[in-house]
Amino acid sequence: MAPPFLPRPLHRPPPDARGDRSSRADGPGPRQGALSEKPRGPLAEARLPASDASFELPAHPLSVGAGRRVVRELLTVWDVPEGVRDDVVLVVSELITNALVHAGGTRIGCRLHRTAERIRVEVADEITGDAGSALPVTCRPGPEDPHGRGLLLVEALSLGWGVTLPSDRAARVVRADLRSV
């Protein structure tokens, strides 16, 4: 078994993005928060912004669980209510899984931005090979289909979700906005 890996900081994608496809109402873009909170546990090495946090994971199946743990710990530090934490963790899990299955890159980035009303989750993948620049869409799997329900869950739990294609690299950034209370 490979040694455990720690998430690495992710640089935020540039504000100018080509293409933007949203499923429902979408609020304003994220802004940088002031550094003020110091977490405990695995995140204790880095100072976390009061309303922004980002990390990077290797594109590996174990990253789904690592991403869930980091997000749960961050939301606990932010004092997000347990029910909201569970929803955000599930959305992060689904978006990281989609990035693993559909992108083909070597790294996956995750960013969370919190306001008084919302938590925005962004998961960035690297598009390689056959992945092309196809945008994720919800599908309607049949009862026997083993896959295809992830974005249905994201849509059900979020206020809205969408996809941005950054202009500076072959990537997709899938975002979802959830209530923060």
Coordinates of N, CA, C and O in Angstrom, one line a residue, residues 6 36-48 69-80 85:
L6 N -0.6 13.9 1.6 CA -1.2 15.1 2.1 C -1.6 16.0 1.0 O -0.8 16.1 0.0
S36 N -7.1 34.3 9.1 CA -7.4 34.5 10.5 C -7.6 33.3 11.3 O -7.4 33.3 12.5
E37 N -7.9 32.2 10.7 CA -8.2 31.0 11.5 C -7.0 30.0 11.4 O -6.4 29.8 10.3
K38 N -6.7 29.4 12.5 CA -5.6 28.4 12.5 C -6.2 27.1 12.8 O -6.8 26.9 13.9
P39 N -6.2 26.1 11.9 CA -6.9 24.8 12.2 C -6.0 23.9 13.1 O -4.9 24.2 13.3
R40 N -6.7 22.8 13.5 CA -6.0 21.8 14.2 C -5.9 20.5 13.4 O -6.7 20.4 12.4
G41 N -5.1 19.6 13.7 CA -5.1 18.3 13.0 C -4.2 18.4 11.7 O -3.3 19.2 11.6
P42 N -4.5 17.6 10.7 CA -3.7 17.6 9.4 C -3.6 18.9 8.7 O -2.6 19.1 8.0
L43 N -4.5 19.8 8.9 CA -4.4 21.1 8.3 C -3.6 22.1 9.1 O -3.4 23.3 8.7
A44 N -3.1 21.7 10.2 CA -2.4 22.7 11.1 C -1.1 23.3 10.6 O -0.7 24.3 11.0
E45 N -0.5 22.6 9.6 CA 0.7 23.1 9.0 C 0.5 24.4 8.3 O 1.4 25.3 8.2
A46 N -0.6 24.6 7.7 CA -0.9 25.8 6.9 C -1.9 26.7 7.5 O -2.8 26.2 8.3
R47 N -1.8 28.0 7.3 CA -2.8 28.9 7.8 C -3.9 29.0 6.8 O -3.7 29.1 5.7
L48 N -5.1 28.9 7.3 CA -6.3 28.9 6.5 C -6.9 30.3 6.4 O -7.1 30.9 7.5
R69 N -11.9 13.7 4.0 CA -11.4 14.0 5.3 C -11.0 15.5 5.5 O -11.3 16.1 6.5
V70 N -10.3 16.0 4.5 CA -9.8 17.4 4.6 C -10.9 18.3 4.6 O -11.0 19.3 5.4
V71 N -11.9 18.1 3.7 CA -13.1 19.0 3.7 C -13.9 18.9 5.0 O -14.3 20.0 5.5
R72 N -14.1 17.7 5.5 CA -14.8 17.6 6.8 C -14.1 18.3 7.9 O -14.7 19.1 8.7
E73 N -12.8 18.2 8.0 CA -12.0 18.9 9.0 C -12.1 20.4 8.8 O -12.3 21.1 9.8
L74 N -11.9 20.9 7.6 CA -12.0 22.3 7.4 C -13.4 22.9 7.8 O -13.4 23.9 8.4
L75 N -14.4 22.2 7.4 CA -15.8 22.7 7.7 C -16.0 22.6 9.2 O -16.8 23.5 9.7
T76 N -15.4 21.7 9.9 CA -15.5 21.6 11.3 C -14.8 22.8 12.0 O -15.4 23.5 12.9
V77 N -13.6 23.2 11.4 CA -12.9 24.4 11.9 C -13.7 25.6 11.7 O -13.8 26.5 12.5
W78 N -14.4 25.7 10.5 CA -15.2 26.8 10.2 C -16.5 26.8 10.9 O -17.4 27.7 10.8
D79 N -16.8 25.8 11.7 CA -18.0 25.7 12.5 C -19.3 25.6 11.7 O -20.3 26.2 12.0
V80 N -19.2 24.9 10.6 CA -20.3 24.7 9.7 C -21.2 23.6 10.3 O -20.7 22.6 10.8
R85 N -22.3 20.2 6.6 CA -21.0 19.5 6.4 C -21.1 18.2 5.6 O -20.4 17.9 4.6

